[in-house]
Structures are given as structure tokens and as C-alpha cells.
Amino acid sequence: MGENATRWTERQTAAAFIGYLGNIVDHFSSALFSQPIHVLPAEGEPPVDDDFYEAFSNDADLASSSLHDVLRGCLTWALVQRRALLAVDFPQVEAEASSRADEDAMGLARAYVYQVPAEQLIDWEYESQARRRERTRDGAVEYDVGWFKWVVLYRQRLERNDPSEKRETIVDQWKVWKRNESGQIVWELYEATSKGTAAKTYASDVARSITDSEFQASTALQSGIKPGEVPMVASGVTSFARIPLVELTVPDGLWIGNKIGPLNKEHWQRRSILNASENRSLIATAYAKMGSEAAGKGDAVTPYTQRDPERGETYEAQLAARGYLVIGGDDELGYLEPSGAYAVSAEERIGKLVDEIYRVSHLMASSVSSTAKSVGRSGASKAEDRFATTVVLQALGAIVRDFARRIYEVVSEARAEAVTWQATGADHFDLFDRE
């Protein structure tokens, strides 16, 4: 933008972000989970271990978070990134259990879940995938569900052995989930460690090799790091009937981050530029207009002060020494200030962006009542917006209920229990106009 470094730093300092996207996503999540979601065996199903599933529901992540809270966190990320991933696992111990009672005693039967950042999913194939259509109270929603055939998860971390050391050790880790020839679900962990100045370069090379199409055929990797190969550091066989990675995906029409994320970014850019410009214009710039240093033909002789070519530099010294300023007869002092016309136009554009953000997310009725354009909106128009928001919440509720049901399927299958689950709740929403 033709800015010098000082001006750029000044504008960075004045930048401020208003998280409309986060506020709107939180609004949807809060409204949806104002009701509990219950997952129970379908009618006519054999009884299950109520104590186990009650413990799982109350403390789903072994960190005092209920399944209700975990589901809300997954939906929040899905609304922003379109998908959220939840992994199901059981504690690992050295000893082997010979019965269900031994498993309970050692804590092996205690299922828990944890969220996997969507950006860690770098490669996958589906074993089965389908488009599901479910009716809601005021319409229907279509969304994709599927189970993975195999998955590659990737993450990178920086390590150091002591706080006084620099973080120069980069560990790239890939976790592969797949079904072996015997039909069992297995996992394999691959790691590559690099140090020093070549760490980042090496890590990027390894990342390219691990995602190559030939990776599936190179599971029997040799120990030691070789070009195009990554050593396997751990592996295991599980009791899961399918890969324990449950995916929550929202359809494009309900992907809020894709709809208003770019609008929020544009709003931040324009508002930050306007803030920096306004902050700079709050202090008027003083200027001194110097008169001619020589008199014209036939004019009176120019005063000595005005004939001094260095008078622009001596003003400050005179002011400091005597408390007043001596200027030439034709010199002029003044202040430069912006007219403000550009600010009015920028404010209008920013206001329109805010209105568009809430219009797209069906939240204008409750969130933009303070803007001049929305004050005069009719009650019928506001009721229509509230109805649109209710329809969105009903659709999201259907998707989340199915997500919760599939989580229970993974858990019960790992426990060798043949149970058909059904999820209820998060299906009735009455939004009222606070005014």
C-alpha cells in the first residue's frame, strides 16, 4: 500500500478485531444446547450397563467434561471449519484382562473421547458414506455421514529438554488408522525427528513423502531415517469394530464460517484502516508557509527575517529562548486537517458489512437492533428472522443427535454389545423478541 515501516507499525497498533463470527457461532451453540441430548437404547433393545454409560455421559473426556459439553465444542468447531473430529478410546494398561470384571477393575472398560483438530486429518478414504435426509419440525435437512476406511493424522511439535535450551528439535508425527488383513482395527505411529537449522527443511521433505500415494504400500518401514521413509515407533491392535474417529460435518448451507468468515475479515480490514486514519487525523498537522525571500520589481524591500533562508529552522530556537515566534510579513502559520468525507463513506461501508453478516446468519432480528437501519423494521420482518434461525437450529440439532448416536455405536461395538441407539433432544426452539 506504499506505506513506510513507521506508518505500517502505527497502523498495526491501531488494528482492532470485532469477533462477529465467534459471537454468532457461540449464539447458535448456546441456543442449540440449551436443551440436553439423551442417547438411549431403542425400544425393545436388551438392557445395557447403565452405570457405565451414565459415567461416560457425565465425564466423557476423563477431565470432568460431560458429553453435552464435548458435543457443544465439536459443533462450535464444525460451524467454523465445516467438520469436527472426535476420537474414541479406552485407557491402555500393561496387563491383559480375562473378563469384563477384570477390565472394570483395571479401568480398561472406561471409554472416553477427545477432539482431534480437523487440520490434523491430512489423508483418508471412506469405507462407507451416504447422504442422510432427516425431517425436522419445520422442514428437512440433508447431510453426509460416513465411516473411515483408513486415516492419516499428522501433527508437529517442538521439544526441548531444559528451559534454558532453544526449541530446535522438531518432531513430526503421523498416526495411521486402518483395518488389517484379519479385519482388526489397528493403529501405527510414525515419527521423524530433526534438529538444528535444517529441521524445518527436513520436516517439509518428510511431510511430502508421507502423503505420497505409495505410503500405503510402505508400512514395513525400516528403523532409522532414510530418504522417503519414516520410522514406525509404535503400533497396536484394538477391539474397535470400526476406526474410532467420528466425524461431524455440516452441509454447505449451514457452514457459518464459510458464509460470514470472509465478511468478518473484510470488516476487520476496513475498520482497522479507518481506525488508524482517524487516530492520525485527531492530531492536526502544523505547517508554516514561507513568503518570498526576495522582493519583486518595484516592491518594498523584504524584511530581514523573511530574507533569511534558514528561518524555518530558527523558529524553534527562537520560540524556546524567548517564548514567541518571529515570522516574515508574508509567512503564514496554520494547521492541516482532513475534511472527513472519506470517513463517512468508510463508515457506511462498514455498517453495511455488519448488516450483511447478521443477515446471512439469520441473526439480524436480535443482534442489529441498535443500528439505524434496523430500528424501523416491522414486527413481521423480525418474526420471519426468528423463524429462519429456528429452522437452522432444528437442522443442526438433527445433525448433532446423529453424531451423538454414532459415538455410542463406536463405544458399544468396542464392548462387544449389539445395541441400536436413538438420540433425542435439541429439537424444540422458541425464540422471543427481547423488545
mmCIF file of N, CA, C and O in Angstrom, residues 198-294:
data_model
loop_
_atom_site.group_PDB
_atom_site.id
_atom_site.type_symbol
_atom_site.label_atom_id
_atom_site.label_comp_id
_atom_site.label_asym_id
_atom_site.label_seq_id
_atom_site.Cartn_x
_atom_site.Cartn_y
_atom_site.Cartn_z
ATOM 1 N N ALA A 198 18.549 -27.203 9.848
ATOM 2 C CA ALA A 198 17.921 -27.944 8.748
ATOM 3 C C ALA A 198 16.613 -28.594 9.164
ATOM 4 O O ALA A 198 16.010 -29.331 8.398
ATOM 5 N N ALA A 199 16.156 -28.316 10.393
ATOM 6 C CA ALA A 199 14.977 -29.004 10.906
ATOM 7 C C ALA A 199 13.741 -28.737 10.064
ATOM 8 O O ALA A 199 13.036 -29.647 9.663
ATOM 9 N N LYS A 200 13.463 -27.458 9.791
ATOM 10 C CA LYS A 200 12.242 -27.125 9.070
ATOM 11 C C LYS A 200 12.273 -27.649 7.639
ATOM 12 O O LYS A 200 11.283 -28.122 7.112
ATOM 13 N N THR A 201 13.450 -27.565 7.000
ATOM 14 C CA THR A 201 13.566 -28.070 5.632
ATOM 15 C C THR A 201 13.327 -29.567 5.586
ATOM 16 O O THR A 201 12.597 -30.075 4.739
ATOM 17 N N TYR A 202 13.925 -30.277 6.548
ATOM 18 C CA TYR A 202 13.759 -31.724 6.571
ATOM 19 C C TYR A 202 12.309 -32.094 6.850
ATOM 20 O O TYR A 202 11.747 -33.000 6.238
ATOM 21 N N ALA A 203 11.678 -31.371 7.789
ATOM 22 C CA ALA A 203 10.290 -31.684 8.137
ATOM 23 C C ALA A 203 9.368 -31.539 6.940
ATOM 24 O O ALA A 203 8.466 -32.344 6.736
ATOM 25 N N SER A 204 9.599 -30.512 6.127
ATOM 26 C CA SER A 204 8.750 -30.327 4.956
ATOM 27 C C SER A 204 8.975 -31.439 3.939
ATOM 28 O O SER A 204 8.041 -31.894 3.281
ATOM 29 N N ASP A 205 10.228 -31.907 3.818
ATOM 30 C CA ASP A 205 10.505 -33.017 2.904
ATOM 31 C C ASP A 205 9.809 -34.291 3.358
ATOM 32 O O ASP A 205 9.241 -35.044 2.552
ATOM 33 N N VAL A 206 9.840 -34.543 4.668
ATOM 34 C CA VAL A 206 9.191 -35.733 5.208
ATOM 35 C C VAL A 206 7.685 -35.656 4.988
ATOM 36 O O VAL A 206 7.033 -36.641 4.655
ATOM 37 N N ALA A 207 7.106 -34.460 5.186
ATOM 38 C CA ALA A 207 5.663 -34.297 5.012
ATOM 39 C C ALA A 207 5.247 -34.642 3.594
ATOM 40 O O ALA A 207 4.202 -35.255 3.370
ATOM 41 N N ARG A 208 6.077 -34.267 2.623
ATOM 42 C CA ARG A 208 5.749 -34.588 1.235
ATOM 43 C C ARG A 208 5.819 -36.092 0.984
ATOM 44 O O ARG A 208 5.003 -36.651 0.272
ATOM 45 N N SER A 209 6.813 -36.761 1.581
ATOM 46 C CA SER A 209 6.968 -38.188 1.326
ATOM 47 C C SER A 209 5.888 -39.012 1.996
ATOM 48 O O SER A 209 5.426 -40.016 1.459
ATOM 49 N N ILE A 210 5.442 -38.574 3.194
ATOM 50 C CA ILE A 210 4.464 -39.379 3.932
ATOM 51 C C ILE A 210 3.094 -39.347 3.279
ATOM 52 O O ILE A 210 2.314 -40.275 3.419
ATOM 53 N N THR A 211 2.785 -38.284 2.558
ATOM 54 C CA THR A 211 1.472 -38.192 1.920
ATOM 55 C C THR A 211 1.484 -38.707 0.492
ATOM 56 O O THR A 211 0.489 -38.625 -0.205
ATOM 57 N N ASP A 212 2.595 -39.251 0.053
ATOM 58 C CA ASP A 212 2.679 -39.799 -1.285
ATOM 59 C C ASP A 212 1.762 -41.013 -1.410
ATOM 60 O O ASP A 212 1.478 -41.718 -0.456
ATOM 61 N N SER A 213 1.282 -41.254 -2.622
ATOM 62 C CA SER A 213 0.341 -42.355 -2.842
ATOM 63 C C SER A 213 0.957 -43.716 -2.535
ATOM 64 O O SER A 213 0.235 -44.690 -2.312
ATOM 65 N N GLU A 214 2.282 -43.805 -2.538
ATOM 66 C CA GLU A 214 2.921 -45.084 -2.273
ATOM 67 C C GLU A 214 3.022 -45.380 -0.782
ATOM 68 O O GLU A 214 3.504 -46.441 -0.391
ATOM 69 N N PHE A 215 2.535 -44.458 0.068
ATOM 70 C CA PHE A 215 2.692 -44.662 1.507
ATOM 71 C C PHE A 215 1.963 -45.914 1.983
ATOM 72 O O PHE A 215 2.445 -46.621 2.868
ATOM 73 N N GLN A 216 0.814 -46.222 1.400
ATOM 74 C CA GLN A 216 0.044 -47.375 1.858
ATOM 75 C C GLN A 216 0.827 -48.673 1.667
ATOM 76 O O GLN A 216 0.627 -49.631 2.409
ATOM 77 N N ALA A 217 1.712 -48.682 0.690
ATOM 78 C CA ALA A 217 2.473 -49.895 0.418
ATOM 79 C C ALA A 217 3.793 -49.924 1.179
ATOM 80 O O ALA A 217 4.568 -50.867 1.036
ATOM 81 N N SER A 218 4.073 -48.905 1.970
ATOM 82 C CA SER A 218 5.373 -48.820 2.643
ATOM 83 C C SER A 218 5.214 -48.854 4.159
ATOM 84 O O SER A 218 5.907 -48.155 4.877
ATOM 85 N N THR A 219 4.292 -49.689 4.663
ATOM 86 C CA THR A 219 4.082 -49.734 6.107
ATOM 87 C C THR A 219 5.215 -50.447 6.833
ATOM 88 O O THR A 219 5.438 -50.211 8.014
ATOM 89 N N ALA A 220 5.896 -51.347 6.158
ATOM 90 C CA ALA A 220 7.010 -52.046 6.790
ATOM 91 C C ALA A 220 8.281 -51.228 6.640
ATOM 92 O O ALA A 220 9.230 -51.598 5.954
ATOM 93 N N LEU A 221 8.325 -50.093 7.308
ATOM 94 C CA LEU A 221 9.472 -49.202 7.188
ATOM 95 C C LEU A 221 10.616 -49.683 8.080
ATOM 96 O O LEU A 221 10.407 -50.252 9.147
ATOM 97 N N GLN A 222 11.822 -49.445 7.624
ATOM 98 C CA GLN A 222 12.998 -49.839 8.386
ATOM 99 C C GLN A 222 13.273 -48.817 9.476
ATOM 100 O O GLN A 222 12.870 -47.661 9.396
ATOM 101 N N SER A 223 13.972 -49.245 10.536
ATOM 102 C CA SER A 223 14.354 -48.307 11.594
ATOM 103 C C SER A 223 15.427 -47.375 11.052
ATOM 104 O O SER A 223 16.227 -47.744 10.201
ATOM 105 N N GLY A 224 15.428 -46.161 11.561
ATOM 106 C CA GLY A 224 16.351 -45.159 11.062
ATOM 107 C C GLY A 224 15.721 -44.339 9.971
ATOM 108 O O GLY A 224 14.889 -44.823 9.210
ATOM 109 N N ILE A 225 16.094 -43.074 9.903
ATOM 110 C CA ILE A 225 15.501 -42.161 8.932
ATOM 111 C C ILE A 225 16.273 -42.244 7.621
ATOM 112 O O ILE A 225 17.473 -42.011 7.575
ATOM 113 N N LYS A 226 15.548 -42.572 6.571
ATOM 114 C CA LYS A 226 16.131 -42.648 5.244
ATOM 115 C C LYS A 226 15.279 -41.814 4.304
ATOM 116 O O LYS A 226 14.124 -41.539 4.587
ATOM 117 N N PRO A 227 15.833 -41.389 3.177
ATOM 118 C CA PRO A 227 15.052 -40.574 2.239
ATOM 119 C C PRO A 227 13.751 -41.267 1.846
ATOM 120 O O PRO A 227 13.747 -42.424 1.417
ATOM 121 N N GLY A 228 12.638 -40.555 2.012
ATOM 122 C CA GLY A 228 11.349 -41.090 1.624
ATOM 123 C C GLY A 228 10.751 -42.071 2.605
ATOM 124 O O GLY A 228 9.717 -42.663 2.344
ATOM 125 N N GLU A 229 11.414 -42.290 3.751
ATOM 126 C CA GLU A 229 10.915 -43.244 4.726
ATOM 127 C C GLU A 229 10.832 -42.591 6.098
ATOM 128 O O GLU A 229 11.638 -41.736 6.450
ATOM 129 N N VAL A 230 9.858 -43.016 6.870
ATOM 130 C CA VAL A 230 9.674 -42.530 8.235
ATOM 131 C C VAL A 230 9.572 -43.741 9.142
ATOM 132 O O VAL A 230 8.793 -44.650 8.868
ATOM 133 N N PRO A 231 10.317 -43.784 10.233
ATOM 134 C CA PRO A 231 10.293 -44.983 11.084
ATOM 135 C C PRO A 231 9.006 -45.097 11.887
ATOM 136 O O PRO A 231 8.465 -44.101 12.360
ATOM 137 N N MET A 232 8.522 -46.324 12.062
ATOM 138 C CA MET A 232 7.367 -46.586 12.909
ATOM 139 C C MET A 232 7.867 -46.797 14.327
ATOM 140 O O MET A 232 8.738 -47.632 14.577
ATOM 141 N N VAL A 233 7.307 -46.051 15.266
ATOM 142 C CA VAL A 233 7.788 -46.099 16.645
ATOM 143 C C VAL A 233 6.836 -46.863 17.561
ATOM 144 O O VAL A 233 7.205 -47.226 18.679
ATOM 145 N N ALA A 234 5.600 -47.074 17.150
ATOM 146 C CA ALA A 234 4.642 -47.810 17.977
ATOM 147 C C ALA A 234 3.492 -48.282 17.109
ATOM 148 O O ALA A 234 3.241 -47.740 16.027
ATOM 149 N N SER A 235 2.797 -49.292 17.586
ATOM 150 C CA SER A 235 1.623 -49.808 16.880
ATOM 151 C C SER A 235 0.764 -50.578 17.877
ATOM 152 O O SER A 235 1.202 -50.884 18.989
ATOM 153 N N GLY A 236 -0.454 -50.888 17.470
ATOM 154 C CA GLY A 236 -1.328 -51.619 18.363
ATOM 155 C C GLY A 236 -2.557 -52.148 17.656
ATOM 156 O O GLY A 236 -2.954 -51.646 16.602
ATOM 157 N N VAL A 237 -3.162 -53.167 18.253
ATOM 158 C CA VAL A 237 -4.393 -53.763 17.761
ATOM 159 C C VAL A 237 -5.500 -53.421 18.752
ATOM 160 O O VAL A 237 -5.304 -53.519 19.969
ATOM 161 N N THR A 238 -6.647 -53.003 18.270
ATOM 162 C CA THR A 238 -7.740 -52.566 19.140
ATOM 163 C C THR A 238 -8.933 -53.514 19.030
ATOM 164 O O THR A 238 -8.968 -54.398 18.173
ATOM 165 N N SER A 239 -9.892 -53.284 19.905
ATOM 166 C CA SER A 239 -11.137 -54.064 19.878
ATOM 167 C C SER A 239 -12.251 -53.328 19.148
ATOM 168 O O SER A 239 -13.396 -53.794 19.143
ATOM 169 N N PHE A 240 -11.940 -52.213 18.529
ATOM 170 C CA PHE A 240 -12.961 -51.454 17.816
ATOM 171 C C PHE A 240 -13.426 -52.209 16.574
ATOM 172 O O PHE A 240 -12.625 -52.862 15.890
ATOM 173 N N ALA A 241 -14.696 -52.071 16.286
ATOM 174 C CA ALA A 241 -15.247 -52.694 15.083
ATOM 175 C C ALA A 241 -15.051 -51.804 13.864
ATOM 176 O O ALA A 241 -15.170 -52.270 12.729
ATOM 177 N N ARG A 242 -14.786 -50.541 14.087
ATOM 178 C CA ARG A 242 -14.523 -49.589 13.009
ATOM 179 C C ARG A 242 -13.548 -48.556 13.534
ATOM 180 O O ARG A 242 -13.308 -48.461 14.732
ATOM 181 N N ILE A 243 -12.967 -47.782 12.631
ATOM 182 C CA ILE A 243 -11.993 -46.777 13.051
ATOM 183 C C ILE A 243 -12.674 -45.802 14.000
ATOM 184 O O ILE A 243 -13.691 -45.195 13.651
ATOM 185 N N PRO A 244 -12.134 -45.644 15.207
ATOM 186 C CA PRO A 244 -12.817 -44.852 16.248
ATOM 187 C C PRO A 244 -12.627 -43.354 16.084
ATOM 188 O O PRO A 244 -12.245 -42.650 17.021
ATOM 189 N N LEU A 245 -12.902 -42.873 14.918
ATOM 190 C CA LEU A 245 -12.822 -41.437 14.638
ATOM 191 C C LEU A 245 -14.166 -41.039 14.031
ATOM 192 O O LEU A 245 -14.462 -41.377 12.891
ATOM 193 N N VAL A 246 -14.970 -40.334 14.813
ATOM 194 C CA VAL A 246 -16.327 -39.983 14.397
ATOM 195 C C VAL A 246 -16.309 -38.551 13.876
ATOM 196 O O VAL A 246 -15.779 -37.646 14.523
ATOM 197 N N GLU A 247 -16.897 -38.373 12.707
ATOM 198 C CA GLU A 247 -16.845 -37.090 12.005
ATOM 199 C C GLU A 247 -18.190 -36.376 12.081
ATOM 200 O O GLU A 247 -19.235 -36.974 11.834
ATOM 201 N N LEU A 248 -18.127 -35.110 12.453
ATOM 202 C CA LEU A 248 -19.305 -34.240 12.423
ATOM 203 C C LEU A 248 -19.109 -33.234 11.303
ATOM 204 O O LEU A 248 -18.204 -32.396 11.364
ATOM 205 N N THR A 249 -19.935 -33.319 10.276
ATOM 206 C CA THR A 249 -19.826 -32.436 9.119
ATOM 207 C C THR A 249 -21.148 -31.719 8.905
ATOM 208 O O THR A 249 -22.204 -32.362 8.897
ATOM 209 N N VAL A 250 -21.090 -30.414 8.736
ATOM 210 C CA VAL A 250 -22.307 -29.656 8.452
ATOM 211 C C VAL A 250 -22.379 -29.385 6.954
ATOM 212 O O VAL A 250 -21.341 -29.212 6.296
ATOM 213 N N PRO A 251 -23.557 -29.367 6.363
ATOM 214 C CA PRO A 251 -23.675 -29.063 4.926
ATOM 215 C C PRO A 251 -23.280 -27.629 4.641
ATOM 216 O O PRO A 251 -23.221 -26.775 5.541
ATOM 217 N N ASP A 252 -23.016 -27.351 3.369
ATOM 218 C CA ASP A 252 -22.554 -26.017 2.975
ATOM 219 C C ASP A 252 -23.526 -24.928 3.408
ATOM 220 O O ASP A 252 -23.116 -23.833 3.792
ATOM 221 N N GLY A 253 -24.815 -25.222 3.353
ATOM 222 C CA GLY A 253 -25.798 -24.215 3.707
ATOM 223 C C GLY A 253 -25.772 -23.812 5.169
ATOM 224 O O GLY A 253 -26.263 -22.742 5.526
ATOM 225 N N LEU A 254 -25.208 -24.663 6.034
ATOM 226 C CA LEU A 254 -25.136 -24.380 7.469
ATOM 227 C C LEU A 254 -23.718 -24.092 7.935
ATOM 228 O O LEU A 254 -23.477 -23.968 9.134
ATOM 229 N N TRP A 255 -22.793 -23.999 7.003
ATOM 230 C CA TRP A 255 -21.384 -23.723 7.341
ATOM 231 C C TRP A 255 -21.224 -22.221 7.534
ATOM 232 O O TRP A 255 -20.950 -21.468 6.603
ATOM 233 N N ILE A 256 -21.369 -21.784 8.778
ATOM 234 C CA ILE A 256 -21.366 -20.354 9.073
ATOM 235 C C ILE A 256 -20.008 -19.729 8.768
ATOM 236 O O ILE A 256 -19.924 -18.608 8.263
ATOM 237 N N GLY A 257 -18.932 -20.426 9.092
ATOM 238 C CA GLY A 257 -17.611 -19.867 8.856
ATOM 239 C C GLY A 257 -17.368 -19.531 7.396
ATOM 240 O O GLY A 257 -16.733 -18.524 7.073
ATOM 241 N N ASN A 258 -17.891 -20.365 6.497
ATOM 242 C CA ASN A 258 -17.719 -20.117 5.069
ATOM 243 C C ASN A 258 -18.591 -18.967 4.595
ATOM 244 O O ASN A 258 -18.251 -18.269 3.642
ATOM 245 N N LYS A 259 -19.725 -18.757 5.272
ATOM 246 C CA LYS A 259 -20.650 -17.716 4.846
ATOM 247 C C LYS A 259 -20.222 -16.330 5.315
ATOM 248 O O LYS A 259 -20.246 -15.367 4.549
ATOM 249 N N ILE A 260 -19.856 -16.222 6.589
ATOM 250 C CA ILE A 260 -19.585 -14.884 7.122
ATOM 251 C C ILE A 260 -18.131 -14.676 7.503
ATOM 252 O O ILE A 260 -17.743 -13.567 7.879
ATOM 253 N N GLY A 261 -17.302 -15.722 7.391
ATOM 254 C CA GLY A 261 -15.879 -15.543 7.672
ATOM 255 C C GLY A 261 -15.227 -14.487 6.784
ATOM 256 O O GLY A 261 -14.569 -13.565 7.287
ATOM 257 N N PRO A 262 -15.403 -14.569 5.453
ATOM 258 C CA PRO A 262 -14.822 -13.525 4.593
ATOM 259 C C PRO A 262 -15.381 -12.136 4.869
ATOM 260 O O PRO A 262 -14.653 -11.143 4.789
ATOM 261 N N LEU A 263 -16.677 -12.049 5.214
ATOM 262 C CA LEU A 263 -17.258 -10.745 5.545
ATOM 263 C C LEU A 263 -16.633 -10.186 6.815
ATOM 264 O O LEU A 263 -16.353 -8.985 6.912
ATOM 265 N N ASN A 264 -16.410 -11.046 7.800
ATOM 266 C CA ASN A 264 -15.787 -10.597 9.046
ATOM 267 C C ASN A 264 -14.351 -10.151 8.807
ATOM 268 O O ASN A 264 -13.876 -9.179 9.411
ATOM 269 N N LYS A 265 -13.663 -10.842 7.908
ATOM 270 C CA LYS A 265 -12.288 -10.453 7.581
ATOM 271 C C LYS A 265 -12.261 -9.087 6.901
ATOM 272 O O LYS A 265 -11.426 -8.221 7.221
ATOM 273 N N GLU A 266 -13.180 -8.883 5.938
ATOM 274 C CA GLU A 266 -13.234 -7.581 5.261
ATOM 275 C C GLU A 266 -13.595 -6.478 6.255
ATOM 276 O O GLU A 266 -13.042 -5.371 6.187
ATOM 277 N N HIS A 267 -14.508 -6.777 7.157
ATOM 278 C CA HIS A 267 -14.879 -5.781 8.167
ATOM 279 C C HIS A 267 -13.667 -5.409 9.015
ATOM 280 O O HIS A 267 -13.428 -4.237 9.318
ATOM 281 N N TRP A 268 -12.887 -6.401 9.413
ATOM 282 C CA TRP A 268 -11.681 -6.131 10.218
ATOM 283 C C TRP A 268 -10.681 -5.277 9.443
ATOM 284 O O TRP A 268 -10.103 -4.332 9.989
ATOM 285 N N GLN A 269 -10.484 -5.598 8.176
ATOM 286 C CA GLN A 269 -9.520 -4.840 7.377
ATOM 287 C C GLN A 269 -9.948 -3.380 7.236
ATOM 288 O O GLN A 269 -9.165 -2.463 7.465
ATOM 289 N N ARG A 270 -11.213 -3.187 6.858
ATOM 290 C CA ARG A 270 -11.685 -1.809 6.642
ATOM 291 C C ARG A 270 -11.726 -1.032 7.954
ATOM 292 O O ARG A 270 -11.354 0.148 7.994
ATOM 293 N N ARG A 271 -12.175 -1.647 9.003
ATOM 294 C CA ARG A 271 -12.276 -0.947 10.274
ATOM 295 C C ARG A 271 -10.899 -0.593 10.822
ATOM 296 O O ARG A 271 -10.697 0.482 11.397
ATOM 297 N N SER A 272 -9.932 -1.485 10.647
ATOM 298 C CA SER A 272 -8.577 -1.210 11.134
ATOM 299 C C SER A 272 -7.947 -0.053 10.373
ATOM 300 O O SER A 272 -7.271 0.804 10.957
ATOM 301 N N ILE A 273 -8.155 -0.024 9.051
ATOM 302 C CA ILE A 273 -7.625 1.081 8.255
ATOM 303 C C ILE A 273 -8.278 2.392 8.667
ATOM 304 O O ILE A 273 -7.616 3.424 8.819
ATOM 305 N N LEU A 274 -9.602 2.355 8.863
ATOM 306 C CA LEU A 274 -10.315 3.564 9.270
ATOM 307 C C LEU A 274 -9.867 4.027 10.654
ATOM 308 O O LEU A 274 -9.671 5.221 10.883
ATOM 309 N N ASN A 275 -9.684 3.100 11.585
ATOM 310 C CA ASN A 275 -9.223 3.479 12.926
ATOM 311 C C ASN A 275 -7.867 4.165 12.873
ATOM 312 O O ASN A 275 -7.647 5.190 13.528
ATOM 313 N N ALA A 276 -6.946 3.572 12.099
ATOM 314 C CA ALA A 276 -5.611 4.161 12.013
ATOM 315 C C ALA A 276 -5.662 5.552 11.399
ATOM 316 O O ALA A 276 -4.985 6.473 11.850
ATOM 317 N N SER A 277 -6.496 5.709 10.365
ATOM 318 C CA SER A 277 -6.603 7.020 9.711
ATOM 319 C C SER A 277 -7.230 8.048 10.644
ATOM 320 O O SER A 277 -6.765 9.189 10.734
ATOM 321 N N GLU A 278 -8.284 7.658 11.353
ATOM 322 C CA GLU A 278 -8.929 8.585 12.275
ATOM 323 C C GLU A 278 -8.013 8.955 13.429
ATOM 324 O O GLU A 278 -7.955 10.120 13.848
ATOM 325 N N ASN A 279 -7.288 7.987 13.963
ATOM 326 C CA ASN A 279 -6.359 8.287 15.045
ATOM 327 C C ASN A 279 -5.287 9.281 14.608
ATOM 328 O O ASN A 279 -4.891 10.168 15.372
ATOM 329 N N ARG A 280 -4.848 9.116 13.378
ATOM 330 C CA ARG A 280 -3.810 10.026 12.876
ATOM 331 C C ARG A 280 -4.378 11.426 12.655
ATOM 332 O O ARG A 280 -3.686 12.436 12.877
ATOM 333 N N SER A 281 -5.634 11.518 12.238
ATOM 334 C CA SER A 281 -6.226 12.819 11.942
ATOM 335 C C SER A 281 -6.706 13.544 13.193
ATOM 336 O O SER A 281 -7.078 14.706 13.127
ATOM 337 N N LEU A 282 -6.736 12.870 14.340
ATOM 338 C CA LEU A 282 -7.135 13.542 15.565
ATOM 339 C C LEU A 282 -6.148 14.624 15.970
ATOM 340 O O LEU A 282 -6.506 15.574 16.672
ATOM 341 N N ILE A 283 -4.918 14.496 15.551
ATOM 342 C CA ILE A 283 -3.885 15.493 15.841
ATOM 343 C C ILE A 283 -3.606 16.264 14.557
ATOM 344 O O ILE A 283 -3.057 15.715 13.598
ATOM 345 N N ALA A 284 -4.014 17.525 14.540
ATOM 346 C CA ALA A 284 -3.798 18.338 13.333
ATOM 347 C C ALA A 284 -2.311 18.563 13.115
ATOM 348 O O ALA A 284 -1.531 18.732 14.054
ATOM 349 N N THR A 285 -1.901 18.573 11.852
ATOM 350 C CA THR A 285 -0.501 18.771 11.494
ATOM 351 C C THR A 285 -0.223 20.257 11.291
ATOM 352 O O THR A 285 -0.861 20.913 10.458
ATOM 353 N N ALA A 286 0.718 20.786 12.066
ATOM 354 C CA ALA A 286 1.082 22.202 11.926
ATOM 355 C C ALA A 286 1.932 22.401 10.678
ATOM 356 O O ALA A 286 2.727 21.545 10.306
ATOM 357 N N TYR A 287 1.755 23.567 10.030
ATOM 358 C CA TYR A 287 2.572 23.866 8.865
ATOM 359 C C TYR A 287 2.947 25.345 8.886
ATOM 360 O O TYR A 287 2.294 26.165 9.534
ATOM 361 N N ALA A 288 4.014 25.665 8.186
ATOM 362 C CA ALA A 288 4.475 27.059 8.048
ATOM 363 C C ALA A 288 4.674 27.346 6.572
ATOM 364 O O ALA A 288 5.454 26.665 5.896
ATOM 365 N N LYS A 289 3.957 28.334 6.072
ATOM 366 C CA LYS A 289 4.062 28.722 4.673
ATOM 367 C C LYS A 289 4.980 29.934 4.588
ATOM 368 O O LYS A 289 4.668 31.020 5.072
ATOM 369 N N MET A 290 6.155 29.732 3.985
ATOM 370 C CA MET A 290 7.174 30.777 3.929
ATOM 371 C C MET A 290 6.922 31.724 2.760
ATOM 372 O O MET A 290 6.639 31.285 1.649
ATOM 373 N N GLY A 291 7.035 33.032 3.056
ATOM 374 C CA GLY A 291 6.909 34.020 1.998
ATOM 375 C C GLY A 291 8.141 34.064 1.126
ATOM 376 O O GLY A 291 9.152 33.404 1.376
ATOM 377 N N SER A 292 8.078 34.892 0.069
ATOM 378 C CA SER A 292 9.201 35.019 -0.857
ATOM 379 C C SER A 292 10.409 35.592 -0.128
ATOM 380 O O SER A 292 10.292 36.473 0.734
ATOM 381 N N GLU A 293 11.592 35.110 -0.502
ATOM 382 C CA GLU A 293 12.812 35.600 0.121
ATOM 383 C C GLU A 293 13.351 36.851 -0.562
ATOM 384 O O GLU A 293 14.280 37.490 -0.068
ATOM 385 N N ALA A 294 12.800 37.230 -1.698
ATOM 386 C CA ALA A 294 13.272 38.426 -2.428
ATOM 387 C C ALA A 294 12.073 39.238 -2.880
ATOM 388 O O ALA A 294 11.034 38.684 -3.244
#
